[in-house]
Amino acid sequence: MTAPDSKSDKPNLYDMNRDEIATLLKTWGEPVYRARQIVEWMYKHKAASIEDMTTLPKSLRERLAADEQFSSDGQTIKRLFKLPDGQLIESVLMEYDDGRRTACISTQAGCAMGCVFCATGQMGFARNLTSGEIVEQAVQFARELEAQGDRLSNVVLMGMGEPLHNYDHTLHAIRILNDPDGLGIGQRHITMSTVGLVPGIRRFADEGLQAGLAVSLHAATDEERSKLLPINQRYPIADLIEAVKYYIEKTGRRVTFEWALIRGENDTPEQGRQLGMLLRGLLCHVNMIPLNPTGGYDGAPSDPARVAAFQAELEHYRVSSTVRVRRGIDIQAGCGQLKAAVIAKKAVAAEKTARRRGPERAR
Ligand code: SAH
Ligand code: SF4
């Protein structure tokens, strides 16, 4: 069994850039050029274990293996990763017809933001992921893709958790993903999605990166948004839009607004009009997706006629938008639903086992 804190006291190689690995090696009296070799094994060859790094002397491999938790123990249930302390996180690989291969990865186990329709929000917060744990999710997909002669082209931080609530680890992870010695994913091919933590957005704008920003808006008035996203009470829409403008000013990049279409809630022509007025003239795009039903929320997805009328309102204000197709919806929109499903399945299995054994042994 793994002790709950076993992860935290062992460094993870994916947490470190080349210089940091070199520093570690120096303290061991190893030549610094080994750091380059290690990094090449990690990201170029995507070695699955330290043992596979065959150009390193055996003694160094043994030392690294003893000191490192190289990987999330390889237990993957359909992109559900089990971390050594037992936390489950999920990542999704999306393959598009135009050749893009996008990894949707998590930044936290659970989430503290409590958005009412979100499966992760319904679970509550467990812990922040380390930057290594964030990076590894993408490396895992990159490794699988390369084995098929393909490559990972994009990363979106849109899985479980709120990236700006785990700011430092998220930023370090973005830099490693982007590093030519790391996965070498272009900054413009990395997108971070936030529920709208205003100070975090401003700080992110000041990083001098070209990474994409997606903001989960979901409602155009404070009253409606606060009902769906409690964090809106702290950072209301006007402040959020100011921060987004600042991001656009600093990066010159078009910002995406996410909108989960909920029947009768935020898909009315009136909401469409309000959204149009809010966003008109802004360098932005609205990404709509019919709500994914979750266990803890009784809202339903909008029907197509409603969606079309809503989109027409946006067009009127010249706000561009797309409606995402519900393709493989259960895992695509992800966000905690895979983990929720596995837990539910386990609960059912446990119940069946209990029934077989008889009530006296049921727990
Ligand atoms: N915490 C960040 C990133 C993870 S959530 C954020 O909130 O932006 C990724 C996206 O999935 C967000 O836009 C979120 O609002 C959306 N989402 C969560 N639950 C959903 C559901 N049940 N149906 C549709 N979209 C959902
Ligand atoms: Fe957290 Fe994002 Fe889910 Fe809201 S939508 S609870 S911020 S993961």
Short mmCIF file of C-alpha atoms and ligand atoms in Angstrom, two decimals:
data_model
loop_
_atom_site.label_atom_id
_atom_site.label_comp_id
_atom_site.label_asym_id
_atom_site.label_seq_id
_atom_site.Cartn_x
_atom_site.Cartn_y
_atom_site.Cartn_z
CA MET A 1 0.00 0.00 0.00
CA THR A 2 1.18 3.50 -0.68
CA ALA A 3 1.30 5.92 2.19
CA PRO A 4 -0.84 8.98 1.55
CA ASP A 5 2.10 11.36 1.56
CA SER A 6 4.52 9.16 -0.34
CA LYS A 7 4.22 11.36 -3.42
CA SER A 8 5.08 14.59 -1.73
CA ASP A 9 8.43 13.63 -0.23
CA LYS A 10 9.79 12.08 -3.41
CA PRO A 11 10.70 14.41 -6.26
CA ASN A 12 9.10 13.65 -9.61
CA LEU A 13 11.34 14.12 -12.65
CA TYR A 14 8.45 15.66 -14.55
CA ASP A 15 8.38 18.42 -11.95
CA MET A 16 11.84 19.53 -12.99
CA ASN A 17 13.24 21.27 -16.01
CA ARG A 18 16.70 20.42 -17.34
CA ASP A 19 18.53 22.86 -15.10
CA GLU A 20 16.81 21.54 -12.03
CA ILE A 21 17.67 17.96 -12.95
CA ALA A 22 21.28 19.06 -13.56
CA THR A 23 21.36 20.59 -10.07
CA LEU A 24 20.09 17.34 -8.57
CA LEU A 25 22.74 15.35 -10.47
CA LYS A 26 25.46 17.75 -9.36
CA THR A 27 24.59 17.12 -5.73
CA TRP A 28 25.11 13.43 -6.49
CA GLY A 29 28.48 14.05 -8.14
CA GLU A 30 27.16 13.00 -11.54
CA PRO A 31 28.23 14.75 -14.76
CA VAL A 32 25.82 17.49 -15.75
CA TYR A 33 25.47 16.27 -19.37
CA ARG A 34 23.43 13.38 -18.02
CA ALA A 35 20.62 15.88 -17.43
CA ARG A 36 20.31 16.35 -21.19
CA GLN A 37 20.20 12.61 -21.71
CA ILE A 38 17.52 12.19 -19.07
CA VAL A 39 15.39 14.94 -20.56
CA GLU A 40 15.73 13.38 -23.99
CA TRP A 41 14.61 10.05 -22.62
CA MET A 42 11.66 11.65 -20.87
CA TYR A 43 10.30 13.76 -23.69
CA LYS A 44 11.87 12.74 -26.97
CA HIS A 45 11.75 8.98 -26.47
CA LYS A 46 8.97 9.15 -23.88
CA ALA A 47 10.55 6.40 -21.83
CA ALA A 48 7.95 4.66 -19.71
CA SER A 49 10.38 4.01 -16.88
CA ILE A 50 13.83 4.95 -15.69
CA GLU A 51 14.98 1.42 -16.47
CA ASP A 52 14.38 2.13 -20.14
CA MET A 53 16.94 4.96 -20.13
CA THR A 54 19.61 2.62 -21.39
CA THR A 55 22.33 5.19 -22.10
CA LEU A 56 22.54 5.99 -18.37
CA PRO A 57 24.86 3.88 -16.25
CA LYS A 58 23.03 1.28 -14.22
CA SER A 59 24.11 2.86 -10.94
CA LEU A 60 22.52 6.19 -11.87
CA ARG A 61 19.35 4.52 -13.07
CA GLU A 62 19.06 2.70 -9.78
CA ARG A 63 19.61 5.86 -7.83
CA LEU A 64 17.01 7.76 -9.85
CA ALA A 65 14.52 4.92 -9.59
CA ALA A 66 14.97 4.79 -5.83
CA ASP A 67 14.51 8.52 -5.42
CA GLU A 68 11.84 9.24 -7.96
CA GLN A 69 8.22 8.46 -8.41
CA PHE A 70 8.62 8.46 -12.16
CA SER A 71 5.08 7.77 -13.14
CA SER A 72 1.56 7.59 -11.75
CA ASP A 73 2.08 3.85 -11.39
CA GLY A 74 0.75 3.25 -14.88
CA GLN A 75 -2.75 2.37 -13.75
CA THR A 76 -4.96 3.84 -16.37
CA ILE A 77 -8.61 3.09 -16.65
CA LYS A 78 -9.69 4.75 -19.84
CA ARG A 79 -7.61 7.85 -19.14
CA LEU A 80 -8.42 7.76 -15.50
CA PHE A 81 -5.13 7.98 -13.64
CA LYS A 82 -4.61 6.74 -10.16
CA LEU A 83 -1.96 8.72 -8.31
CA PRO A 84 0.20 7.01 -5.70
CA ASP A 85 -1.85 8.49 -2.87
CA GLY A 86 -4.98 6.98 -4.35
CA GLN A 87 -6.38 10.16 -5.88
CA LEU A 88 -8.12 9.64 -9.21
CA ILE A 89 -7.77 12.22 -11.93
CA GLU A 90 -8.90 12.13 -15.50
CA SER A 91 -7.52 13.22 -18.81
CA VAL A 92 -9.03 12.93 -22.25
CA LEU A 93 -7.45 12.72 -25.66
CA MET A 94 -9.44 14.30 -28.44
CA GLU A 95 -8.62 13.41 -32.03
CA TYR A 96 -9.92 15.80 -34.66
CA ASP A 97 -10.35 15.26 -38.40
CA ASP A 98 -7.96 18.09 -39.22
CA GLY A 99 -5.14 16.17 -37.55
CA ARG A 100 -5.12 17.96 -34.22
CA ARG A 101 -4.49 15.71 -31.26
CA THR A 102 -5.55 17.50 -28.11
CA ALA A 103 -4.94 16.31 -24.59
CA CYS A 104 -7.42 17.65 -22.06
CA ILE A 105 -5.68 17.42 -18.70
CA SER A 106 -6.45 18.05 -15.04
CA THR A 107 -4.77 20.46 -12.64
CA GLN A 108 -6.38 19.40 -9.36
CA ALA A 109 -7.97 16.30 -7.84
CA GLY A 110 -11.49 17.61 -7.34
CA CYS A 111 -12.27 21.32 -7.31
CA ALA A 112 -13.20 23.89 -4.69
CA MET A 113 -15.26 26.18 -6.95
CA GLY A 114 -18.54 24.32 -6.59
CA CYS A 115 -20.12 25.09 -9.97
CA VAL A 116 -23.51 23.44 -9.63
CA PHE A 117 -23.63 21.53 -12.92
CA CYS A 118 -20.06 20.21 -12.82
CA ALA A 119 -19.27 16.64 -11.74
CA THR A 120 -15.87 17.74 -10.39
CA GLY A 121 -17.43 20.59 -8.46
CA GLN A 122 -19.92 18.16 -6.95
CA MET A 123 -17.01 16.05 -5.63
CA GLY A 124 -15.35 18.87 -3.73
CA PHE A 125 -11.65 19.60 -3.47
CA ALA A 126 -9.05 16.93 -2.68
CA ARG A 127 -5.67 18.44 -3.52
CA ASN A 128 -3.55 20.33 -6.02
CA LEU A 129 -1.61 18.32 -8.56
CA THR A 130 2.13 18.89 -8.75
CA SER A 131 3.44 20.27 -12.02
CA GLY A 132 4.87 16.83 -12.72
CA GLU A 133 1.49 15.21 -12.32
CA ILE A 134 0.01 17.76 -14.73
CA VAL A 135 2.77 17.26 -17.33
CA GLU A 136 2.69 13.46 -17.12
CA GLN A 137 -0.91 13.29 -18.32
CA ALA A 138 0.16 14.90 -21.59
CA VAL A 139 3.32 12.78 -21.86
CA GLN A 140 1.21 9.65 -21.52
CA PHE A 141 -0.88 10.60 -24.55
CA ALA A 142 2.17 11.77 -26.48
CA ARG A 143 3.77 8.37 -25.89
CA GLU A 144 0.67 6.50 -27.07
CA LEU A 145 0.33 8.71 -30.14
CA GLU A 146 3.97 8.36 -31.11
CA ALA A 147 3.71 4.60 -30.90
CA GLN A 148 1.11 4.96 -33.67
CA GLY A 149 3.30 7.31 -35.71
CA ASP A 150 1.23 10.31 -34.66
CA ARG A 151 1.98 13.24 -32.36
CA LEU A 152 0.30 15.29 -29.68
CA SER A 153 -0.33 18.77 -31.08
CA ASN A 154 -2.39 20.62 -28.45
CA VAL A 155 -2.98 20.69 -24.73
CA VAL A 156 -5.99 22.18 -22.97
CA LEU A 157 -6.06 22.58 -19.20
CA MET A 158 -9.75 21.81 -19.07
CA GLY A 159 -9.97 18.59 -17.11
CA MET A 160 -10.63 18.42 -13.40
CA GLY A 161 -9.87 21.40 -11.22
CA GLU A 162 -9.39 25.13 -11.51
CA PRO A 163 -5.92 25.85 -12.93
CA LEU A 164 -5.67 29.37 -11.50
CA HIS A 165 -6.43 28.01 -8.04
CA ASN A 166 -3.20 25.99 -8.44
CA TYR A 167 -1.34 28.83 -10.08
CA ASP A 168 2.34 28.05 -9.55
CA HIS A 169 2.18 24.37 -10.45
CA THR A 170 0.03 25.12 -13.49
CA LEU A 171 2.43 27.77 -14.77
CA HIS A 172 5.45 25.57 -14.23
CA ALA A 173 3.66 22.78 -16.09
CA ILE A 174 2.80 25.08 -19.02
CA ARG A 175 6.45 26.10 -19.29
CA ILE A 176 7.63 22.49 -19.28
CA LEU A 177 5.01 21.48 -21.87
CA ASN A 178 6.22 24.34 -24.03
CA ASP A 179 9.97 23.87 -23.47
CA PRO A 180 11.79 22.56 -26.57
CA ASP A 181 13.52 20.16 -24.17
CA GLY A 182 10.09 19.17 -22.83
CA LEU A 183 7.17 18.22 -25.04
CA GLY A 184 7.78 21.23 -27.26
CA ILE A 185 4.09 22.13 -27.64
CA GLY A 186 3.77 25.67 -28.98
CA GLN A 187 2.41 28.22 -26.52
CA ARG A 188 -0.38 29.03 -28.93
CA HIS A 189 -1.36 25.36 -28.83
CA ILE A 190 -1.79 25.37 -25.06
CA THR A 191 -5.06 26.71 -23.65
CA MET A 192 -5.98 27.29 -20.05
CA SER A 193 -9.61 27.32 -19.00
CA THR A 194 -10.71 29.19 -15.89
CA VAL A 195 -13.92 29.73 -14.00
CA GLY A 196 -12.88 33.39 -13.80
CA LEU A 197 -10.45 34.03 -10.93
CA VAL A 198 -9.83 37.68 -11.71
CA PRO A 199 -6.44 38.21 -9.99
CA GLY A 200 -5.17 34.97 -11.56
CA ILE A 201 -6.20 36.09 -15.05
CA ARG A 202 -4.31 39.36 -14.60
CA ARG A 203 -1.25 37.55 -13.32
CA PHE A 204 -1.45 35.10 -16.23
CA ALA A 205 -1.62 38.06 -18.63
CA ASP A 206 1.63 39.39 -17.17
CA GLU A 207 3.57 36.16 -17.73
CA GLY A 208 4.55 37.15 -21.26
CA LEU A 209 3.13 33.94 -22.69
CA GLN A 210 1.12 33.40 -25.86
CA ALA A 211 -1.02 30.66 -24.33
CA GLY A 212 -4.74 30.67 -25.00
CA LEU A 213 -7.31 31.68 -22.39
CA ALA A 214 -10.79 30.22 -22.10
CA VAL A 215 -13.24 31.64 -19.58
CA SER A 216 -16.24 29.67 -18.37
CA LEU A 217 -18.97 32.30 -18.52
CA HIS A 218 -22.26 30.36 -18.79
CA ALA A 219 -24.44 33.36 -17.93
CA ALA A 220 -24.53 37.02 -18.91
CA THR A 221 -26.02 38.52 -15.75
CA ASP A 222 -24.62 38.37 -12.21
CA GLU A 223 -27.87 37.06 -10.84
CA GLU A 224 -27.94 34.09 -13.20
CA ARG A 225 -24.19 33.45 -13.08
CA SER A 226 -24.00 33.45 -9.29
CA LYS A 227 -26.63 30.72 -9.22
CA LEU A 228 -24.54 28.48 -11.47
CA LEU A 229 -21.00 29.55 -10.48
CA PRO A 230 -20.77 30.62 -6.83
CA ILE A 231 -17.36 32.24 -7.45
CA ASN A 232 -19.24 34.96 -9.35
CA GLN A 233 -20.21 36.46 -6.00
CA ARG A 234 -16.54 37.21 -5.38
CA TYR A 235 -15.62 38.14 -8.97
CA PRO A 236 -18.67 39.56 -10.73
CA ILE A 237 -19.01 39.76 -14.51
CA ALA A 238 -17.89 43.37 -14.88
CA ASP A 239 -14.57 42.68 -13.11
CA LEU A 240 -14.14 39.48 -15.08
CA ILE A 241 -14.60 41.25 -18.42
CA GLU A 242 -12.09 43.93 -17.34
CA ALA A 243 -9.53 41.22 -16.59
CA VAL A 244 -10.22 39.54 -19.95
CA LYS A 245 -9.70 42.88 -21.71
CA TYR A 246 -6.39 43.21 -19.92
CA TYR A 247 -5.42 39.72 -21.11
CA ILE A 248 -6.28 40.62 -24.70
CA GLU A 249 -4.35 43.88 -24.43
CA LYS A 250 -1.24 42.15 -23.09
CA THR A 251 -1.25 39.10 -25.39
CA GLY A 252 -3.16 40.19 -28.47
CA ARG A 253 -4.91 36.85 -28.35
CA ARG A 254 -8.58 36.11 -28.92
CA VAL A 255 -10.24 34.80 -25.78
CA THR A 256 -12.77 31.98 -25.76
CA PHE A 257 -15.89 32.03 -23.59
CA GLU A 258 -17.37 28.68 -22.63
CA TRP A 259 -21.11 28.34 -22.43
CA ALA A 260 -22.85 25.12 -21.34
CA LEU A 261 -26.36 25.36 -22.78
CA ILE A 262 -28.94 24.53 -20.12
CA ARG A 263 -32.56 24.21 -21.22
CA GLY A 264 -34.66 27.13 -20.07
CA GLU A 265 -31.83 28.56 -17.93
CA ASN A 266 -29.23 30.23 -20.07
CA ASP A 267 -30.44 29.47 -23.59
CA THR A 268 -33.25 32.02 -23.82
CA PRO A 269 -33.18 34.72 -26.51
CA GLU A 270 -32.99 37.25 -23.67
CA GLN A 271 -29.75 35.68 -22.34
CA GLY A 272 -28.46 35.58 -25.92
CA ARG A 273 -29.13 39.29 -26.28
CA GLN A 274 -27.47 40.08 -22.98
CA LEU A 275 -24.45 38.01 -23.93
CA GLY A 276 -24.26 39.73 -27.30
CA MET A 277 -24.30 43.16 -25.66
CA LEU A 278 -21.71 42.09 -23.11
CA LEU A 279 -19.24 40.77 -25.66
CA ARG A 280 -19.77 42.93 -28.72
CA GLY A 281 -16.57 44.45 -30.01
CA LEU A 282 -14.40 42.19 -27.88
CA LEU A 283 -11.72 39.98 -29.49
CA CYS A 284 -13.44 36.77 -28.51
CA HIS A 285 -15.29 33.64 -29.52
CA VAL A 286 -18.11 31.80 -27.76
CA ASN A 287 -17.90 28.02 -27.49
CA MET A 288 -21.24 26.49 -26.71
CA ILE A 289 -21.86 22.93 -25.66
CA PRO A 290 -25.19 21.46 -24.61
CA LEU A 291 -25.03 20.63 -20.92
CA ASN A 292 -23.78 17.21 -19.96
CA PRO A 293 -26.25 15.94 -17.39
CA THR A 294 -24.62 15.09 -14.05
CA GLY A 295 -25.89 13.26 -11.01
CA GLY A 296 -25.99 16.25 -8.69
CA TYR A 297 -27.82 18.71 -10.94
CA ASP A 298 -31.22 18.40 -12.55
CA GLY A 299 -30.71 20.78 -15.50
CA ALA A 300 -31.09 19.41 -19.03
CA PRO A 301 -29.28 20.16 -22.30
CA SER A 302 -30.88 22.64 -24.69
CA ASP A 303 -32.63 21.38 -27.77
CA PRO A 304 -31.27 22.33 -31.21
CA ALA A 305 -34.02 24.87 -32.05
CA ARG A 306 -33.22 26.84 -28.90
CA VAL A 307 -29.53 26.71 -29.67
CA ALA A 308 -30.07 28.09 -33.15
CA ALA A 309 -32.15 30.99 -31.84
CA PHE A 310 -29.54 31.75 -29.19
CA GLN A 311 -26.77 31.75 -31.76
CA ALA A 312 -28.79 34.09 -34.01
CA GLU A 313 -28.85 36.64 -31.18
CA LEU A 314 -25.07 36.50 -30.94
CA GLU A 315 -24.71 36.91 -34.69
CA HIS A 316 -26.82 40.04 -34.45
CA TYR A 317 -24.10 41.56 -32.24
CA ARG A 318 -21.36 40.13 -34.47
CA VAL A 319 -20.09 37.86 -31.75
CA SER A 320 -18.66 34.71 -33.31
CA SER A 321 -19.60 31.35 -31.87
CA THR A 322 -19.56 27.62 -32.46
CA VAL A 323 -21.72 24.90 -31.04
CA ARG A 324 -19.64 21.89 -30.20
CA VAL A 325 -20.97 18.55 -31.27
CA ARG A 326 -21.72 16.09 -28.55
CA ARG A 327 -19.27 13.52 -29.78
CA GLY A 328 -18.53 10.73 -27.33
CA ILE A 329 -20.04 13.09 -24.85
CA ASP A 330 -19.45 11.06 -21.73
CA ILE A 331 -15.74 11.49 -21.87
CA GLN A 332 -15.36 14.43 -24.22
CA ALA A 333 -16.75 17.12 -22.00
CA GLY A 334 -15.18 15.12 -19.22
CA CYS A 335 -14.65 17.32 -16.25
CA GLY A 336 -14.98 14.78 -13.52
CA GLN A 337 -17.70 12.74 -15.12
CA LEU A 338 -15.43 9.83 -15.89
CA LYS A 339 -14.27 9.61 -12.29
CA ALA A 340 -17.85 9.96 -11.09
CA ALA A 341 -18.86 7.12 -13.40
CA VAL A 342 -16.10 4.82 -12.17
CA ILE A 343 -16.94 5.51 -8.56
CA ALA A 344 -20.60 4.81 -9.29
CA LYS A 345 -19.64 1.57 -11.03
CA LYS A 346 -17.50 0.55 -8.08
CA ALA A 347 -20.37 1.31 -5.74
CA VAL A 348 -22.67 -0.89 -7.81
CA ALA A 349 -20.05 -3.66 -7.89
CA ALA A 350 -19.58 -3.39 -4.13
CA GLU A 351 -23.29 -3.57 -3.61
CA LYS A 352 -23.53 -6.68 -5.78
CA THR A 353 -20.69 -8.29 -3.87
CA ALA A 354 -22.33 -7.37 -0.61
CA ARG A 355 -25.61 -8.87 -1.77
CA ARG A 356 -23.87 -12.07 -2.78
CA ARG A 357 -22.19 -12.31 0.59
CA GLY A 358 -25.35 -11.56 2.48
CA PRO A 359 -26.33 -8.48 4.43
CA GLU A 360 -24.28 -9.23 7.53
CA ARG A 361 -21.07 -8.60 5.62
CA ALA A 362 -22.22 -5.62 3.68
CA ARG A 363 -20.54 -2.34 4.42
N1 SAH B 1 -12.09 24.86 -13.86
C1 SAH B 1 -11.93 25.28 -15.20
C2 SAH B 1 -11.48 24.19 -16.16
C3 SAH B 1 -12.12 22.85 -16.00
S1 SAH B 1 -13.84 22.75 -16.38
C4 SAH B 1 -13.17 25.95 -15.69
O1 SAH B 1 -14.19 25.88 -15.03
O2 SAH B 1 -13.11 26.57 -16.74
C5 SAH B 1 -13.84 22.73 -18.16
C6 SAH B 1 -15.14 23.21 -18.78
O3 SAH B 1 -16.18 22.24 -18.66
C7 SAH B 1 -15.66 24.49 -18.16
O4 SAH B 1 -16.04 25.39 -19.16
C8 SAH B 1 -16.84 23.98 -17.39
O5 SAH B 1 -17.77 25.00 -17.13
C9 SAH B 1 -17.37 22.91 -18.30
N2 SAH B 1 -18.30 21.98 -17.69
C10 SAH B 1 -18.26 21.47 -16.44
N3 SAH B 1 -19.31 20.65 -16.22
C11 SAH B 1 -20.01 20.62 -17.38
C12 SAH B 1 -21.20 19.95 -17.78
N4 SAH B 1 -21.85 19.15 -16.95
N5 SAH B 1 -21.65 20.15 -19.04
C13 SAH B 1 -20.98 20.97 -19.89
N6 SAH B 1 -19.86 21.63 -19.57
C14 SAH B 1 -19.38 21.45 -18.32
FE1 SF4 B 2 -14.20 23.57 -10.88
FE2 SF4 B 2 -14.30 24.21 -13.48
FE3 SF4 B 2 -15.93 22.32 -12.44
FE4 SF4 B 2 -16.32 24.88 -11.82
S1 SF4 B 2 -16.50 23.96 -13.85
S2 SF4 B 2 -16.35 23.18 -10.37
S3 SF4 B 2 -14.23 25.62 -11.73
S4 SF4 B 2 -13.72 22.23 -12.58
#
